[in-house]
Coordinates of C-alpha atoms in Angstrom, one line a residue:
M1 CA 13.9 24.5 10.5
P2 CA 12.5 22.4 7.9
E3 CA 9.5 23.1 5.5
N4 CA 6.1 22.2 6.4
K5 CA 5.5 18.9 4.8
G6 CA 1.8 18.1 5.8
L7 CA -0.1 16.3 8.3
V8 CA 1.1 13.2 9.4
L9 CA -1.8 11.3 11.3
V10 CA -0.6 9.1 13.9
V11 CA -2.8 6.7 15.4
E12 CA -0.6 5.5 18.6
D13 CA -2.3 3.6 22.9
E14 CA 1.6 3.3 23.7
G15 CA 2.1 7.0 24.9
N16 CA 6.3 6.8 25.0
I17 CA 5.8 5.1 21.2
A18 CA 3.5 8.0 20.3
D19 CA 5.9 10.6 21.3
L20 CA 9.5 9.0 19.7
Q21 CA 7.0 9.1 16.4
R22 CA 6.1 12.5 16.9
R23 CA 9.4 13.4 17.5
Y24 CA 11.1 12.5 14.5
L25 CA 8.1 13.0 12.3
S26 CA 8.0 16.9 13.3
R27 CA 12.5 16.9 12.9
E28 CA 11.5 16.5 9.2
G29 CA 9.3 18.3 8.6
Y30 CA 5.9 16.6 9.3
G31 CA 3.0 18.3 11.7
V32 CA 1.6 15.8 13.7
H33 CA -1.6 15.2 15.2
V34 CA -1.8 11.7 17.4
E35 CA -5.0 10.1 18.2
A36 CA -4.9 6.6 20.4
D37 CA -7.9 4.7 18.9
G38 CA -9.8 4.1 16.4
E39 CA -12.4 6.1 16.5
G40 CA -11.1 9.8 16.9
A41 CA -8.5 8.4 14.3
L42 CA -11.6 7.7 12.1
A43 CA -12.6 11.0 12.9
A44 CA -9.3 13.0 12.9
A45 CA -8.8 11.5 9.6
R46 CA -11.8 13.0 8.0
R47 CA -11.0 15.9 9.7
L48 CA -7.7 16.8 9.8
R49 CA -6.8 15.3 5.8
P50 CA -3.4 14.4 6.5
V51 CA -0.9 13.1 4.2
A52 CA -0.2 9.9 5.9
I53 CA -1.1 7.9 8.5
V54 CA 0.9 5.8 10.8
L55 CA -1.6 3.8 12.0
D56 CA -0.8 1.5 14.9
I57 CA -3.1 -1.8 15.1
A58 CA -3.6 -2.9 18.5
L59 CA -5.8 -1.0 19.2
P60 CA -8.5 -0.6 22.2
G61 CA -12.0 -0.9 20.6
M62 CA -11.8 -0.3 17.0
D63 CA -8.9 -1.7 16.0
G64 CA -6.1 -0.9 13.0
M65 CA -7.4 -2.7 10.5
E66 CA -11.1 -1.7 10.9
V67 CA -10.3 1.9 10.4
C68 CA -8.5 1.3 7.6
R69 CA -10.9 -1.2 6.1
R70 CA -13.5 1.6 6.5
L71 CA -11.5 4.3 5.3
R72 CA -11.2 3.1 1.7
E73 CA -14.6 1.7 1.5
A74 CA -15.4 5.9 1.7
G75 CA -13.1 6.3 -1.1
D76 CA -10.0 7.7 1.0
W77 CA -6.5 6.3 -0.1
T78 CA -4.6 8.1 2.1
P79 CA -1.3 6.1 2.2
V80 CA -1.2 3.9 5.2
V81 CA 1.5 2.3 6.4
F82 CA 0.6 -0.2 9.6
V83 CA 2.9 -0.6 12.7
T84 CA 2.5 -4.2 14.7
A85 CA 3.4 -6.4 17.3
R86 CA 2.6 -9.8 14.8
D87 CA 5.6 -10.7 12.6
E88 CA 3.2 -13.5 10.9
V89 CA 3.2 -13.4 6.7
T90 CA -1.1 -13.9 7.2
D91 CA -1.4 -11.1 9.2
R92 CA 1.1 -8.8 6.6
I93 CA -0.8 -10.2 3.4
L94 CA -5.0 -9.7 6.3
G95 CA -2.9 -5.6 6.2
L96 CA -2.4 -5.4 2.7
E97 CA -5.0 -7.0 1.6
I98 CA -7.2 -4.3 3.9
G99 CA -5.2 -1.1 2.0
A100 CA -2.3 -0.2 3.8
D101 CA 0.4 0.7 2.1
D102 CA 3.2 -0.1 3.7
Y103 CA 3.5 -2.6 7.1
L104 CA 6.6 -1.3 9.9
T105 CA 6.1 -4.5 12.8
K106 CA 7.7 -3.4 16.2
P107 CA 10.5 -2.6 17.4
F108 CA 11.4 -0.6 15.1
S109 CA 14.1 2.6 14.2
P110 CA 11.5 5.9 13.5
Q111 CA 14.6 6.4 11.2
E112 CA 12.9 4.2 9.8
L113 CA 8.9 4.3 9.6
V114 CA 10.0 8.0 8.7
A115 CA 11.4 6.5 5.6
R116 CA 8.6 4.9 4.8
V117 CA 6.3 7.6 5.0
K118 CA 8.9 9.6 2.8
S119 CA 8.9 6.9 0.5
L120 CA 5.1 6.4 0.4
L121 CA 5.3 10.1 -0.4
R122 CA 6.9 10.0 -2.9
R123 CA 5.3 7.1 -4.6
A124 CA 1.5 8.7 -3.7
A125 CA 2.5 12.0 -5.7
G126 CA 3.9 10.9 -8.6
P127 CA 5.0 12.0 -12.7
Q128 CA 2.2 13.6 -13.7
R129 CA 1.0 10.9 -16.8
D130 CA -2.8 9.5 -18.1
P131 CA -4.1 8.1 -15.0
V132 CA -5.7 5.2 -18.4
C133 CA -3.6 2.4 -18.9
R134 CA -4.8 0.2 -21.5
L135 CA -2.9 -3.3 -22.2
G136 CA -4.8 -5.9 -24.8
R137 CA -8.1 -6.2 -23.2
L138 CA -7.5 -4.6 -19.8
T139 CA -8.3 -0.6 -19.0
L140 CA -7.0 0.0 -16.1
D141 CA -7.8 4.5 -14.3
D142 CA -4.9 5.1 -11.8
G143 CA -7.7 7.9 -10.9
R144 CA -11.4 6.6 -10.8
R145 CA -9.0 2.9 -9.4
T146 CA -11.2 0.7 -11.6
L147 CA -11.1 -1.4 -13.4
R148 CA -12.2 -3.1 -16.8
V149 CA -12.0 -6.2 -19.2
D150 CA -13.3 -5.9 -22.2
D151 CA -16.1 -4.2 -21.8
R152 CA -16.8 -5.5 -17.8
A153 CA -15.9 -3.8 -14.7
V154 CA -13.5 -6.6 -12.3
E155 CA -13.5 -5.7 -8.9
L156 CA -10.1 -5.6 -7.5
T157 CA -8.3 -5.5 -4.1
T158 CA -6.2 -2.5 -3.2
T159 CA -3.3 -4.5 -3.4
E160 CA -4.3 -6.4 -6.6
F161 CA -5.2 -3.2 -7.8
N162 CA -1.7 -1.6 -7.2
L163 CA 0.3 -5.2 -8.6
L164 CA -1.5 -5.2 -11.6
A165 CA -1.3 -1.5 -12.6
F166 CA 2.6 -1.6 -11.8
L167 CA 2.7 -4.2 -13.9
M168 CA 0.9 -2.8 -16.7
R169 CA 2.9 0.8 -16.8
H170 CA 5.8 -1.9 -17.0
P171 CA 4.8 -4.0 -20.2
E172 CA 7.2 -7.1 -21.5
Q173 CA 9.6 -6.3 -18.2
V174 CA 10.2 -8.8 -16.4
F175 CA 10.5 -8.0 -12.8
T176 CA 12.1 -11.2 -9.6
R177 CA 9.0 -11.0 -6.6
E178 CA 12.0 -8.7 -4.5
Q179 CA 11.7 -6.3 -6.8
L180 CA 7.6 -6.3 -7.2
L181 CA 7.9 -6.0 -3.3
A182 CA 9.9 -3.2 -3.4
Q183 CA 8.1 -1.7 -6.6
V184 CA 5.1 -2.5 -5.3
W185 CA 5.0 -1.8 -1.0
G186 CA 8.5 0.2 -1.1
Y187 CA 10.8 -2.2 0.2
A188 CA 11.5 -5.8 -0.1
G189 CA 11.6 -6.7 3.9
Y190 CA 9.0 -10.6 3.4
R191 CA 11.1 -13.5 4.5
D192 CA 9.0 -15.2 2.4
T193 CA 8.4 -13.8 -1.3
R194 CA 5.8 -16.6 -1.5
V195 CA 3.2 -13.8 -1.1
M196 CA 3.7 -12.2 -4.5
D197 CA 2.5 -15.8 -6.0
V198 CA -0.8 -15.5 -3.5
Y199 CA -1.4 -12.3 -5.7
V200 CA -1.1 -13.5 -8.8
S201 CA -2.7 -15.8 -8.4
Q202 CA -5.7 -13.8 -7.7
L203 CA -5.6 -11.6 -10.5
R204 CA -5.6 -14.2 -12.4
A205 CA -8.6 -15.9 -11.3
K206 CA -10.3 -12.6 -11.6
L207 CA -9.0 -11.6 -15.2
G208 CA -9.8 -15.2 -16.8
D209 CA -8.5 -15.7 -20.2
A210 CA -7.6 -12.2 -20.3
S211 CA -4.5 -11.6 -18.0
P212 CA -1.6 -10.8 -19.7
I213 CA 1.2 -12.2 -17.0
R214 CA 3.4 -14.2 -17.6
T215 CA 5.7 -16.5 -15.2
V216 CA 8.7 -16.3 -16.2
R217 CA 10.3 -20.1 -14.4
G218 CA 13.5 -18.6 -12.0
V219 CA 12.4 -15.2 -12.3
G220 CA 10.0 -13.3 -11.7
Y221 CA 6.4 -12.4 -13.6
S222 CA 5.7 -10.1 -16.9
V223 CA 2.6 -9.3 -18.4
T224 CA 2.8 -8.9 -22.5
G225 CA 0.3 -7.0 -24.7
I226 CA -0.1 -3.6 -26.3
R227 CA 1.5 -0.7 -24.7
P228 CA -0.3 1.5 -23.5

């Protein structure tokens, strides 16, 4: 049997799908706890402290987006993979905006789900580094998940924060939209990579003239400034 890699909370109201996810995750050495509704998912997340959550959006009662929203509002940053039958770009953006770390559209292979969970946990563990990163007028704290422009605190959504953190950790490097999707969310699986333009636009609006993000025409994005 593989070594225990931690507990994954699976939230799925279709029993056959939940069982399939449980079996494949168990084979990889994860403990698995299954819940079938949003209220049970919240209680289990708080009680069990899983290493990751596989969260269906269409749940009876409280849906998966509300579950994720409440977890993030409570300061719980457990990696979340949304699972849904919907495949609209606006739905994907909303899910990531609320605080999900990845997004799978049904039908999907259980092997892909396992790969996504493993990828999220590798990124979450990451190498040890100084949580505070400074670039130009920006000070970003990964540990507290805060951003300051000069002495002013700036509120960012989960996705905005993750994108800015990645760019600030790699100053002067140019990334395509596909590369940013892969680095920030683990894969470049979106048909329309223009979702990245939406996040960049939102960041620039919040950062104002302190924004270090520049557009490299025909390629993608980069940040300029003083290395952390």
